[in-house]
Short mmCIF file of C-alpha atoms in Angstrom, two decimals:
data_model
loop_
_atom_site.label_atom_id
_atom_site.label_comp_id
_atom_site.label_asym_id
_atom_site.label_seq_id
_atom_site.Cartn_x
_atom_site.Cartn_y
_atom_site.Cartn_z
CA MET A 556 -119.46 -68.70 -52.15
CA ALA A 557 -119.88 -72.40 -52.85
CA SER A 558 -119.85 -73.29 -56.50
CA GLN A 559 -122.66 -75.23 -58.12
CA PRO A 560 -122.08 -78.99 -57.69
CA ALA A 561 -121.04 -80.76 -60.83
CA GLN A 562 -123.57 -83.07 -62.38
CA PRO A 563 -122.53 -86.67 -63.03
CA PRO A 564 -121.70 -87.56 -66.60
CA SER A 565 -124.60 -88.76 -68.65
CA THR A 566 -124.84 -92.44 -69.44
CA ARG A 567 -126.15 -91.85 -72.95
CA SER A 568 -123.75 -92.78 -75.72
CA GLU A 569 -125.17 -90.32 -78.25
CA TRP A 570 -125.61 -86.58 -78.13
CA ALA A 571 -129.19 -85.94 -79.13
CA TYR A 572 -130.48 -82.89 -80.98
CA GLU A 573 -132.35 -81.86 -77.82
CA ASP A 574 -129.00 -81.24 -76.14
CA VAL A 575 -127.95 -78.89 -78.93
CA GLN A 576 -131.29 -77.11 -78.79
CA GLU A 577 -131.15 -76.78 -75.02
CA ALA A 578 -127.61 -75.45 -74.95
CA GLN A 579 -127.54 -73.32 -78.08
CA MET A 580 -130.95 -72.12 -79.19
CA THR A 581 -131.51 -69.93 -76.14
CA ALA A 582 -129.31 -67.35 -74.48
CA ASP A 583 -129.79 -69.07 -71.12
CA ALA A 584 -126.54 -68.55 -69.22
CA ASP A 585 -128.46 -66.94 -66.34
CA LEU A 586 -130.67 -70.00 -65.96
CA ASP A 587 -127.91 -72.57 -66.37
CA PHE A 588 -125.28 -71.02 -64.11
CA PRO A 589 -126.89 -68.39 -61.84
CA GLU A 590 -124.17 -68.30 -59.17
CA THR A 591 -121.25 -68.00 -61.57
CA CYS A 592 -123.11 -65.33 -63.54
CA ASP A 593 -123.47 -63.29 -60.35
CA ILE A 594 -119.74 -63.61 -59.72
CA ALA A 595 -118.96 -62.53 -63.29
CA ARG A 596 -121.28 -59.53 -63.01
CA GLU A 597 -119.57 -58.36 -59.85
CA THR A 598 -116.18 -58.68 -61.54
CA VAL A 599 -117.32 -56.70 -64.58
CA LYS A 600 -118.94 -54.08 -62.35
CA HIS A 601 -115.66 -53.46 -60.52
CA GLU A 602 -113.65 -53.38 -63.75
CA ALA A 603 -115.93 -51.02 -65.68
CA ALA A 604 -116.22 -47.31 -65.05
CA PRO A 605 -119.56 -46.29 -63.49
CA PHE A 606 -122.08 -44.88 -65.97
CA GLN A 607 -123.25 -41.34 -65.28
CA GLU A 608 -126.37 -40.10 -67.02
CA SER A 609 -126.21 -36.55 -68.33
CA ALA A 610 -128.34 -33.82 -66.77
CA ASN A 611 -129.32 -32.63 -70.24
CA PRO A 612 -132.55 -34.47 -71.18
CA ILE A 613 -131.63 -34.65 -74.88
CA ILE A 614 -128.22 -36.16 -74.18
CA ALA A 615 -129.72 -38.45 -71.55
CA ALA A 616 -132.29 -39.71 -74.06
CA PHE A 617 -129.50 -40.50 -76.50
CA GLN A 618 -127.61 -42.34 -73.77
CA THR A 619 -130.48 -44.51 -72.56
CA ASN A 620 -133.24 -44.67 -75.21
CA ASN A 621 -132.62 -47.27 -77.92
CA MET A 622 -135.06 -45.68 -80.39
CA VAL A 623 -133.44 -42.25 -80.04
CA GLN A 624 -130.01 -43.82 -80.54
CA ARG A 625 -131.25 -45.71 -83.57
CA ILE A 626 -132.75 -42.62 -85.23
CA ALA A 627 -129.77 -40.36 -84.53
CA SER A 628 -127.09 -42.85 -85.56
CA GLY A 629 -129.13 -43.92 -88.60
CA LEU A 630 -129.44 -40.35 -89.84
CA LEU A 631 -125.76 -39.67 -89.20
CA LEU A 632 -124.56 -42.90 -90.80
CA GLY A 633 -126.91 -42.64 -93.78
CA GLY A 634 -125.94 -39.03 -94.41
CA ALA A 635 -122.23 -39.77 -94.10
CA VAL A 636 -122.40 -42.70 -96.52
CA THR A 637 -124.45 -40.66 -99.00
CA VAL A 638 -122.01 -37.74 -98.96
CA TYR A 639 -119.06 -40.11 -99.18
CA LEU A 640 -120.43 -41.95 -102.22
CA CYS A 641 -121.61 -38.80 -104.03
CA LEU A 642 -118.63 -36.54 -103.37
CA GLY A 643 -115.89 -39.08 -102.79
CA PRO A 644 -113.38 -40.38 -105.34
CA ALA A 645 -114.38 -42.65 -108.18
CA ALA A 646 -113.15 -45.65 -106.19
CA ALA A 647 -115.23 -44.74 -103.10
CA PRO A 648 -117.57 -47.78 -103.31
CA ILE A 649 -114.55 -50.09 -103.50
CA TYR A 650 -113.02 -48.60 -100.35
CA LEU A 651 -116.35 -48.96 -98.56
CA CYS A 652 -116.71 -52.65 -99.42
CA SER A 653 -113.19 -53.41 -98.18
CA MET A 654 -113.87 -51.72 -94.84
CA VAL A 655 -117.17 -53.58 -94.45
CA VAL A 656 -115.50 -56.95 -95.04
CA ALA A 657 -112.74 -56.29 -92.49
CA VAL A 658 -115.04 -55.10 -89.69
CA CYS A 659 -117.61 -57.84 -90.31
CA ASN A 660 -114.88 -60.50 -90.21
CA TYR A 661 -113.83 -59.15 -86.81
CA GLU A 662 -117.34 -59.26 -85.38
CA TYR A 663 -118.03 -62.69 -86.84
CA ALA A 664 -114.80 -63.99 -85.28
CA TRP A 665 -116.24 -63.16 -81.87
CA LEU A 666 -119.60 -64.72 -82.75
CA SER A 667 -118.01 -67.98 -83.88
CA HIS A 668 -115.72 -68.02 -80.83
CA ARG A 669 -118.70 -67.74 -78.50
CA ILE A 670 -120.74 -70.33 -80.40
CA ALA A 671 -117.93 -72.89 -80.27
CA HIS A 672 -117.27 -72.11 -76.60
CA ARG A 673 -120.91 -72.53 -75.60
CA PHE A 674 -121.28 -75.76 -77.55
CA THR A 675 -118.09 -77.27 -76.12
CA ALA A 676 -118.87 -76.07 -72.59
CA ALA A 677 -122.36 -77.54 -72.70
CA TYR A 678 -120.95 -80.88 -73.84
CA ALA A 679 -118.28 -80.84 -71.13
CA PHE A 680 -120.75 -79.94 -68.40
CA ARG A 681 -123.28 -82.60 -69.38
CA TYR A 682 -121.01 -85.51 -70.20
CA HIS A 683 -117.87 -84.92 -68.15
CA GLY A 684 -119.29 -83.38 -65.01
CA GLU A 685 -117.01 -80.34 -65.05
CA ALA A 686 -117.67 -77.38 -62.77
CA ALA A 687 -120.25 -74.78 -63.76
CA ALA A 688 -117.63 -72.02 -63.60
CA ASP A 689 -115.75 -73.67 -66.46
CA SER A 690 -118.94 -73.78 -68.54
CA LEU A 691 -119.80 -70.08 -68.36
CA PRO A 692 -119.95 -68.65 -71.93
CA LEU A 693 -116.94 -66.28 -71.67
CA ASP A 694 -118.68 -63.36 -69.94
CA VAL A 695 -122.10 -61.87 -69.34
CA HIS A 696 -121.87 -59.01 -71.84
CA SER A 697 -124.75 -58.69 -74.30
CA VAL A 698 -122.51 -58.13 -77.33
CA ALA A 699 -120.25 -60.59 -79.09
CA ALA A 700 -117.23 -58.33 -79.67
CA SER A 701 -116.65 -57.22 -76.10
CA ARG A 702 -113.08 -57.89 -75.02
CA LEU A 703 -109.55 -58.10 -76.35
CA PRO A 704 -107.65 -61.20 -75.22
CA CYS A 705 -104.39 -59.39 -74.52
CA GLY A 706 -103.86 -57.65 -71.21
CA SER A 707 -103.33 -54.10 -72.47
CA ARG A 708 -105.15 -51.33 -70.63
CA HIS A 709 -105.63 -49.46 -73.91
CA PRO A 710 -106.13 -52.24 -76.48
CA LYS A 711 -107.52 -50.05 -79.25
CA ILE A 712 -104.58 -47.66 -79.07
CA VAL A 713 -102.11 -50.54 -79.14
CA ALA A 714 -103.92 -52.24 -82.02
CA GLY A 715 -104.17 -48.97 -83.95
CA ALA A 716 -100.47 -48.20 -83.53
CA ALA A 717 -99.48 -51.70 -84.64
CA ALA A 718 -101.81 -51.42 -87.63
CA PHE A 719 -100.22 -48.10 -88.64
CA LEU A 720 -96.75 -49.67 -88.48
CA ILE A 721 -97.70 -52.67 -90.62
CA THR A 722 -99.65 -50.45 -93.03
CA GLY A 723 -96.60 -48.25 -93.52
CA ILE A 724 -94.46 -51.27 -94.38
CA VAL A 725 -97.01 -52.75 -96.80
CA THR A 726 -97.69 -49.39 -98.48
CA GLY A 727 -93.96 -48.74 -98.84
CA ILE A 728 -93.52 -52.09 -100.58
CA PHE A 729 -96.28 -51.27 -103.05
CA LEU A 730 -94.80 -47.81 -103.68
CA ILE A 731 -91.51 -49.48 -104.58
CA PHE A 732 -93.34 -51.83 -106.93
CA GLN A 733 -95.17 -48.86 -108.44
CA HIS A 734 -91.88 -47.07 -109.09
CA ARG A 735 -89.95 -50.08 -110.41
CA TYR A 736 -92.51 -52.36 -112.06
CA PHE A 737 -96.09 -51.08 -112.33
CA HIS A 738 -95.73 -47.48 -113.60
CA TYR A 739 -99.47 -46.82 -113.38
CA GLN A 740 -100.77 -43.63 -114.95
CA THR A 741 -103.85 -41.50 -114.35
CA VAL A 742 -106.89 -42.80 -116.24
CA GLN A 743 -109.98 -40.71 -116.97
CA TYR A 744 -113.10 -41.10 -119.07
CA VAL A 745 -116.54 -39.50 -119.47
CA ASN A 746 -119.52 -41.51 -118.25
CA ILE A 747 -123.11 -41.43 -119.55
CA TYR A 748 -123.87 -38.37 -117.39
CA GLN A 749 -121.12 -36.40 -119.15
CA LYS A 750 -119.02 -36.42 -116.00
CA THR A 751 -115.32 -37.04 -116.08
CA LEU A 752 -114.26 -39.88 -113.80
CA VAL A 753 -110.62 -39.90 -112.82
CA TYR A 754 -108.75 -42.91 -111.49
CA THR A 755 -105.18 -42.25 -110.41
CA TRP A 756 -102.53 -44.67 -109.28
CA LEU A 757 -103.03 -43.00 -105.90
CA ASP A 758 -106.43 -44.71 -105.72
CA PHE A 759 -104.61 -48.02 -105.94
CA ILE A 760 -102.23 -47.07 -103.12
CA LEU A 761 -105.08 -45.71 -100.96
CA LEU A 762 -106.96 -48.96 -101.37
CA ILE A 763 -103.90 -50.89 -100.18
CA SER A 764 -103.39 -48.57 -97.20
CA ILE A 765 -107.02 -48.42 -96.06
CA SER A 766 -107.60 -52.15 -96.45
CA THR A 767 -104.37 -53.04 -94.67
CA TRP A 768 -104.96 -50.75 -91.70
CA ILE A 769 -108.57 -51.73 -91.04
CA THR A 770 -107.74 -55.43 -91.55
CA ILE A 771 -104.78 -55.46 -89.14
CA PHE A 772 -106.62 -53.35 -86.56
CA SER A 773 -109.67 -55.64 -86.69
CA ALA A 774 -107.55 -58.80 -86.62
CA LEU A 775 -105.70 -57.65 -83.50
CA MET A 776 -109.06 -57.22 -81.75
CA THR A 777 -110.24 -60.79 -82.45
CA PRO A 778 -110.41 -63.30 -79.56
CA THR A 779 -107.55 -65.63 -80.57
CA LEU A 780 -104.43 -65.72 -82.72
CA THR A 781 -105.94 -68.28 -85.09
CA ALA A 782 -109.00 -66.05 -85.53
CA ALA A 783 -106.72 -63.12 -86.35
CA ILE A 784 -104.80 -65.15 -88.94
CA ASN A 785 -108.04 -66.35 -90.55
CA ALA A 786 -109.40 -62.79 -90.73
CA ILE A 787 -106.23 -61.56 -92.45
CA VAL A 788 -106.18 -64.45 -94.94
CA GLN A 789 -109.86 -64.01 -95.83
CA GLN A 790 -109.43 -60.27 -96.38
CA PHE A 791 -106.27 -60.94 -98.39
CA VAL A 792 -108.01 -63.31 -100.80
CA TYR A 793 -111.04 -61.01 -101.08
CA SER A 794 -108.78 -58.06 -101.90
CA TRP A 795 -107.14 -59.87 -104.81
CA ALA A 796 -110.32 -59.49 -106.82
CA VAL A 797 -110.15 -55.74 -106.25
CA LEU A 798 -106.44 -55.61 -107.02
CA ASN A 799 -106.99 -57.57 -110.21
CA PHE A 800 -109.52 -54.91 -111.23
CA PHE A 801 -106.90 -52.20 -110.86
CA THR A 802 -104.05 -54.15 -112.47
CA CYS A 803 -105.92 -56.01 -115.23
CA PHE A 804 -108.94 -53.84 -116.13
CA LEU A 805 -108.27 -50.26 -115.11
CA TYR A 806 -104.52 -50.28 -115.88
CA ASP A 807 -104.56 -53.17 -118.34
CA THR A 808 -101.21 -52.25 -119.88
CA ASN A 809 -99.52 -53.84 -116.86
CA CYS A 810 -101.74 -56.80 -116.01
CA PHE A 811 -100.51 -59.06 -113.23
CA ASN A 812 -103.24 -61.52 -112.22
CA VAL A 813 -101.80 -63.16 -109.12
CA MET A 814 -104.73 -65.37 -108.18
CA SER A 815 -108.13 -66.05 -109.71
CA SER A 816 -111.16 -66.09 -107.45
CA GLY A 817 -111.95 -69.82 -107.66
CA PRO A 818 -108.58 -71.26 -106.56
CA GLY A 819 -108.23 -68.45 -104.05
CA ARG A 820 -111.43 -69.44 -102.27
CA MET A 821 -110.41 -73.08 -102.19
CA ASN A 822 -107.07 -72.07 -100.70
CA VAL A 823 -108.90 -70.23 -97.92
CA VAL A 824 -110.90 -73.34 -97.01
CA ILE A 825 -107.76 -75.48 -96.95
CA PHE A 826 -105.88 -72.91 -94.87
CA VAL A 827 -108.73 -72.65 -92.36
CA MET A 828 -108.64 -76.40 -91.83
CA MET A 829 -104.87 -76.38 -91.34
CA ASN A 830 -104.99 -73.34 -89.06
CA ARG A 831 -107.76 -74.58 -86.77
CA VAL A 832 -106.85 -78.27 -86.50
CA ALA A 833 -104.13 -78.83 -83.88
CA TRP A 834 -102.20 -81.38 -85.94
CA TRP A 835 -98.87 -80.67 -84.20
CA ARG A 836 -99.93 -81.92 -80.74
CA SER A 837 -102.18 -84.46 -79.07
CA VAL A 838 -105.65 -83.21 -78.20
CA THR A 839 -108.48 -84.19 -75.91
CA PRO A 840 -111.99 -84.95 -77.20
CA LEU A 841 -113.05 -81.45 -76.13
CA HIS A 842 -110.24 -79.90 -78.17
CA ALA A 843 -111.24 -82.00 -81.17
CA ILE A 844 -114.88 -80.91 -80.89
CA ASN A 845 -113.80 -77.28 -80.55
CA SER A 846 -111.54 -77.51 -83.62
CA VAL A 847 -114.22 -79.09 -85.79
CA LEU A 848 -116.74 -76.45 -84.73
CA HIS A 849 -114.30 -73.64 -85.54
CA VAL A 850 -113.51 -75.10 -88.96
CA MET A 851 -117.21 -75.26 -89.85
CA LEU A 852 -117.93 -71.80 -88.46
CA ASP A 853 -114.93 -70.23 -90.22
CA CYS A 854 -115.98 -71.71 -93.57
CA ILE A 855 -119.52 -70.43 -93.01
CA GLY A 856 -118.13 -67.00 -92.13
CA PHE A 857 -116.01 -66.85 -95.28
CA ALA A 858 -119.02 -67.75 -97.43
CA TYR A 859 -121.31 -65.43 -95.46
CA ILE A 860 -119.16 -62.29 -95.63
CA SER A 861 -116.38 -62.37 -98.21
CA MET A 862 -118.07 -64.50 -100.86
CA LEU A 863 -121.47 -62.78 -100.57
CA ILE A 864 -120.05 -59.28 -100.83
CA SER A 865 -117.64 -60.14 -103.67
CA PRO A 866 -120.33 -60.06 -106.42
CA MET A 867 -121.50 -56.65 -105.20
CA SER A 868 -118.01 -55.16 -105.13
CA ALA A 869 -117.31 -56.63 -108.58
CA LEU A 870 -120.48 -54.98 -109.91
CA LEU A 871 -119.50 -51.59 -108.49
CA MET A 872 -116.12 -51.87 -110.20
CA GLN A 873 -117.53 -52.82 -113.61
CA VAL A 874 -120.16 -50.12 -114.14
CA ASP A 875 -119.99 -46.35 -114.45
CA GLN A 876 -122.76 -45.54 -111.96
CA GLY A 877 -121.19 -47.18 -108.93
CA ALA A 878 -122.28 -44.50 -106.45
CA ARG A 879 -125.87 -44.44 -107.70
CA ILE A 880 -126.13 -48.23 -107.67
CA ALA A 881 -124.73 -48.39 -104.14
CA LEU A 882 -127.16 -45.73 -102.88
CA GLY A 883 -130.15 -47.40 -104.52
CA PHE A 884 -129.15 -50.73 -103.06
CA LEU A 885 -128.65 -49.29 -99.57
CA ALA A 886 -131.99 -47.48 -99.84
CA VAL A 887 -133.75 -50.84 -100.21
CA VAL A 888 -131.80 -52.58 -97.44
CA TRP A 889 -131.87 -49.81 -94.85
CA GLY A 890 -135.37 -48.69 -95.80
CA VAL A 891 -136.79 -52.18 -95.25
CA ASP A 892 -134.93 -52.61 -91.96
CA THR A 893 -135.94 -49.20 -90.62
CA GLY A 894 -139.52 -49.50 -91.82
CA ALA A 895 -139.92 -52.95 -90.28
CA TYR A 896 -138.51 -51.68 -86.96
CA PHE A 897 -140.88 -48.73 -86.65
CA CYS A 898 -143.85 -50.63 -88.06
CA GLY A 899 -143.30 -53.34 -85.46
CA HIS A 900 -143.14 -50.79 -82.66
CA LEU A 901 -146.29 -49.09 -83.97
CA LEU A 902 -148.23 -52.36 -84.02
CA SER A 903 -146.94 -53.18 -80.55
CA SER A 904 -148.06 -49.80 -79.19
CA LEU A 905 -151.49 -50.39 -80.76
CA ARG A 906 -151.55 -53.81 -79.02
CA PHE A 907 -151.98 -55.70 -82.24
CA LYS A 908 -152.54 -59.35 -81.26
CA HIS A 909 -152.59 -61.18 -84.60
CA SER A 910 -149.00 -60.97 -85.79
CA HIS A 911 -147.69 -63.67 -88.13
CA PHE A 912 -144.10 -64.31 -87.07
CA LEU A 913 -141.40 -65.23 -89.55
CA ALA A 914 -139.38 -67.49 -87.24
CA ARG A 915 -140.31 -66.90 -83.63
CA HIS A 916 -137.82 -69.45 -82.26
CA ILE A 917 -135.00 -67.43 -83.86
CA SER A 918 -136.23 -63.83 -83.55
CA PRO A 919 -139.47 -63.22 -81.65
CA ASN A 920 -139.82 -59.65 -82.96
CA LYS A 921 -139.77 -60.22 -86.73
CA ASP A 922 -143.20 -60.70 -88.29
CA ILE A 923 -144.85 -60.52 -91.69
CA GLU A 924 -146.78 -57.34 -90.88
CA GLY A 925 -143.62 -55.45 -89.96
CA SER A 926 -141.87 -56.80 -93.04
CA ILE A 927 -144.66 -55.47 -95.28
CA GLY A 928 -144.29 -52.05 -93.69
CA GLY A 929 -140.54 -52.23 -94.22
CA ILE A 930 -140.97 -53.14 -97.90
CA ILE A 931 -143.21 -50.09 -98.38
CA VAL A 932 -140.59 -47.82 -96.78
CA GLY A 933 -137.82 -49.43 -98.84
CA LEU A 934 -139.82 -48.86 -102.03
CA ALA A 935 -140.35 -45.21 -101.12
CA ALA A 936 -136.64 -44.78 -100.38
CA THR A 937 -135.72 -46.32 -103.73
CA LEU A 938 -138.02 -43.96 -105.64
CA LEU A 939 -136.65 -41.00 -103.68
CA VAL A 940 -133.03 -41.85 -104.52
CA ASP A 941 -133.97 -42.40 -108.16
CA ALA A 942 -135.75 -39.03 -108.39
CA LEU A 943 -132.98 -37.08 -106.67
CA TRP A 944 -130.26 -38.65 -108.80
CA SER A 945 -132.18 -38.01 -112.03
CA GLN A 946 -132.45 -34.31 -111.13
CA GLU A 947 -128.78 -34.21 -110.17
CA SER A 948 -127.65 -35.60 -113.53
CA GLY A 949 -129.24 -32.64 -115.35
CA ILE A 950 -128.82 -33.91 -118.92
CA ALA A 951 -131.43 -33.67 -121.65
CA VAL A 952 -133.07 -36.91 -122.77
CA ASP A 953 -135.13 -37.82 -125.82
CA ASP A 954 -138.21 -40.06 -126.00
CA LYS A 955 -136.16 -43.20 -126.47
CA VAL A 956 -134.13 -42.52 -123.35
CA LYS A 957 -137.30 -41.72 -121.41
CA LYS A 958 -138.76 -45.10 -122.34
CA GLN A 959 -135.56 -46.79 -121.25
CA ASN A 960 -135.68 -44.94 -117.94
CA GLN A 961 -139.30 -45.98 -117.39
CA TYR A 962 -138.39 -49.58 -118.14
CA ARG A 963 -135.51 -49.43 -115.66
CA GLN A 964 -137.69 -47.79 -113.02
CA ILE A 965 -140.13 -50.70 -113.27
CA TRP A 966 -137.25 -53.07 -112.61
CA ARG A 967 -136.17 -50.97 -109.61
CA ILE A 968 -139.68 -51.20 -108.17
CA ILE A 969 -139.70 -54.97 -108.68
CA PHE A 970 -136.34 -55.28 -106.96
CA ALA A 971 -137.43 -53.07 -104.06
CA ILE A 972 -140.39 -55.38 -103.39
CA VAL A 973 -138.75 -58.76 -104.01
CA GLY A 974 -135.40 -57.71 -102.59
CA GLY A 975 -137.04 -56.29 -99.49
CA ALA A 976 -138.63 -59.66 -98.80
CA ILE A 977 -135.34 -61.50 -99.35
CA SER A 978 -133.45 -59.13 -97.06
CA ARG A 979 -135.49 -60.36 -94.10
CA TYR A 980 -133.80 -63.74 -94.43
CA GLY A 981 -130.46 -62.01 -93.96
CA ASP A 982 -131.78 -60.54 -90.71
CA LEU A 983 -132.96 -63.96 -89.58
CA PHE A 984 -129.62 -65.60 -90.34
CA ALA A 985 -127.77 -62.98 -88.29
CA SER A 986 -130.33 -63.41 -85.48
CA LEU A 987 -129.69 -67.16 -85.55
CA LEU A 988 -125.94 -66.61 -85.18
CA LYS A 989 -126.47 -64.23 -82.27
CA ARG A 990 -128.87 -66.62 -80.55
CA LEU A 991 -126.39 -69.45 -80.94
CA ALA A 992 -123.71 -67.20 -79.42
CA GLY A 993 -126.01 -66.09 -76.60
CA VAL A 994 -125.69 -62.35 -77.33
CA LYS A 995 -128.00 -59.54 -78.38
CA ASP A 996 -125.70 -57.61 -80.75
CA THR A 997 -122.51 -58.31 -82.67
CA GLY A 998 -120.79 -55.17 -81.37
CA THR A 999 -121.21 -51.59 -80.17
CA LEU A 1000 -119.91 -49.69 -83.20
CA ILE A 1001 -123.27 -48.08 -84.10
CA PRO A 1002 -125.37 -46.87 -81.13
CA GLY A 1003 -128.91 -48.23 -81.24
CA HIS A 1004 -128.05 -50.75 -83.94
CA GLY A 1005 -125.18 -52.74 -82.44
CA GLY A 1006 -122.26 -53.76 -84.60
CA LEU A 1007 -121.65 -53.25 -88.29
CA LEU A 1008 -122.71 -56.83 -88.98
CA ASP A 1009 -126.06 -56.00 -87.38
CA ARG A 1010 -126.39 -53.19 -89.90
CA VAL A 1011 -125.32 -55.03 -93.07
CA ASP A 1012 -126.67 -58.54 -92.39
CA ALA A 1013 -129.50 -58.07 -94.88
CA MET A 1014 -127.15 -56.42 -97.38
CA LEU A 1015 -124.91 -59.49 -97.50
CA PHE A 1016 -127.76 -61.81 -98.43
CA LEU A 1017 -129.29 -59.38 -100.87
CA GLY A 1018 -126.03 -58.42 -102.61
CA ALA A 1019 -125.72 -61.58 -104.70
CA VAL A 1020 -129.39 -61.34 -105.72
CA PHE A 1021 -128.93 -57.67 -106.61
CA VAL A 1022 -126.06 -58.48 -108.99
CA LEU A 1023 -128.22 -61.01 -110.84
CA TYR A 1024 -131.10 -58.53 -111.01
CA HIS A 1025 -128.86 -55.76 -112.33
CA ARG A 1026 -127.48 -57.90 -115.14
CA ILE A 1027 -131.01 -58.82 -116.23
CA ALA A 1028 -132.49 -55.32 -115.90
CA PHE A 1029 -129.55 -53.39 -117.39
CA PRO A 1030 -127.85 -55.67 -119.92
CA GLY A 1031 -126.47 -52.73 -121.91
CA GLY A 1032 -124.14 -51.82 -119.07
CA TYR A 1033 -122.20 -55.03 -119.57
CA ASP A 1034 -121.57 -54.73 -123.32
CA SER A 1035 -117.91 -54.45 -124.24
CA ASP A 1036 -116.39 -53.45 -127.56
CA ILE A 1037 -113.49 -55.81 -128.15
CA SER A 1038 -113.03 -55.08 -131.85
CA ASN A 1039 -109.79 -53.13 -131.37
CA THR A 1040 -108.42 -55.77 -129.04
CA LEU A 1041 -109.32 -58.51 -131.52
CA LEU A 1042 -107.70 -56.67 -134.43
CA THR A 1043 -104.54 -56.11 -132.41
CA TYR A 1044 -104.43 -59.77 -131.51
CA LEU A 1045 -104.91 -60.84 -135.15
CA ASN A 1046 -102.16 -58.48 -136.36
CA ILE A 1047 -99.73 -59.85 -133.79
CA GLN A 1048 -100.67 -63.39 -134.72
CA ASN A 1049 -100.09 -62.68 -138.43
CA LYS A 1050 -96.68 -61.19 -137.69
CA VAL A 1051 -95.71 -64.25 -135.68
CA LEU A 1052 -96.86 -66.59 -138.46
CA ARG A 1053 -94.94 -64.62 -141.11
CA ALA A 1054 -91.84 -64.64 -138.95
CA GLN A 1055 -92.10 -68.38 -138.44
CA SER A 1056 -92.51 -68.99 -142.18
CA GLY A 1057 -89.49 -66.83 -142.99
CA ASN A 1058 -91.50 -64.27 -144.94
CA GLY A 1059 -91.56 -61.53 -142.33
CA ALA A 1060 -88.24 -59.74 -142.39
CA THR A 1061 -89.67 -56.55 -140.95
#
């Protein structure tokens, strides 16, 4: 089959915005390179195993119907997260945040790789007259995270085994440090619901093991070595905040603050620039463009995932009601998303013709009417979680506590409404990234929803706002009694002063 003839290089000296819009704002690989797309489809068809639909109508509906997949996986995922947060260990929300960061970094690595590839390929095709086959955006799959760059026939098994090996080494090192230097003990206290919360040093080790395994496994599935290194470094710096919580707040008798959050984030930005820029060899203009794009996209990804989820994970570590806060927050996010989805389908089935779209050039299916329906569902989900948790606590309250609960419930309603509206911007930002990459979903982890980043895109944007809201609505949860610490400090200072003056012999 004859390949599409190369177009002559453009005579324009500048790259106009229309070129970016033409190449990036639409997933138009089929229109740009029809012949090479056909070749790629035939290759994928021969490589992939043929799909066989089940004879059972229920199973077949789950295999082929997106709405059925969305409902089933949503119920399963929501139930699993609820049980995990309610019945899991005291550090369950912290484990969950670490896993979310690792998987989202993996999916974003594929998104950024595709965006940079499409941008560079479009420039090369228009201005250097290269063949259309060289400009095809990687493959014709509809998801960003679709292939592993290495040639293994079982990439997930290989990546999982390597992750287990590295996790064993890292965990062993921390066990040695625990035995020789840390000496952490079990810590327990009674929260406001008269429940005893127990943190053991095993929680610290489990956090290290879980974070290391999911980070290494996800990094090995990224498209390039530089993307894998960036994912590991970003997770490493994010995890220091969690480790500082264990070493300096929970077990504050052995505080070892390795790195504060501010310098750590700056170090990530500097490392990304050094990792992506090919300073050790000469590069072509295309390589330079690709490096600059990757630097910008990696910095955006670090701010989008690690920095946006850090305030939320810090909140869950500071307060007693971490599980309840996490469930209430997820009720708003997932309630709005689910409500908007079904409300949009309902209006479409009723042939509603007067929709007011949020940003049709980014996501043609998101409108104001569906968002209002989603906010209503999110509000209902918030009230449901609040009612169920209040019954589960089972402690007697007086009139003063009832007034405080009513005041807090008003703030929850306000957040459900305002936060539901803000969460739609998180959906739009993720839709923009996917449109730039030319894909429909970020992955295939959750049937009917796509990847994990498709599921938590609104949560990332809303997390920082939620932390600010929680500090305003519940200021009492952030009060700390430092009187004993202050007295201890003053006594030590007095002893030092007496010793220096020669009056303290004892």
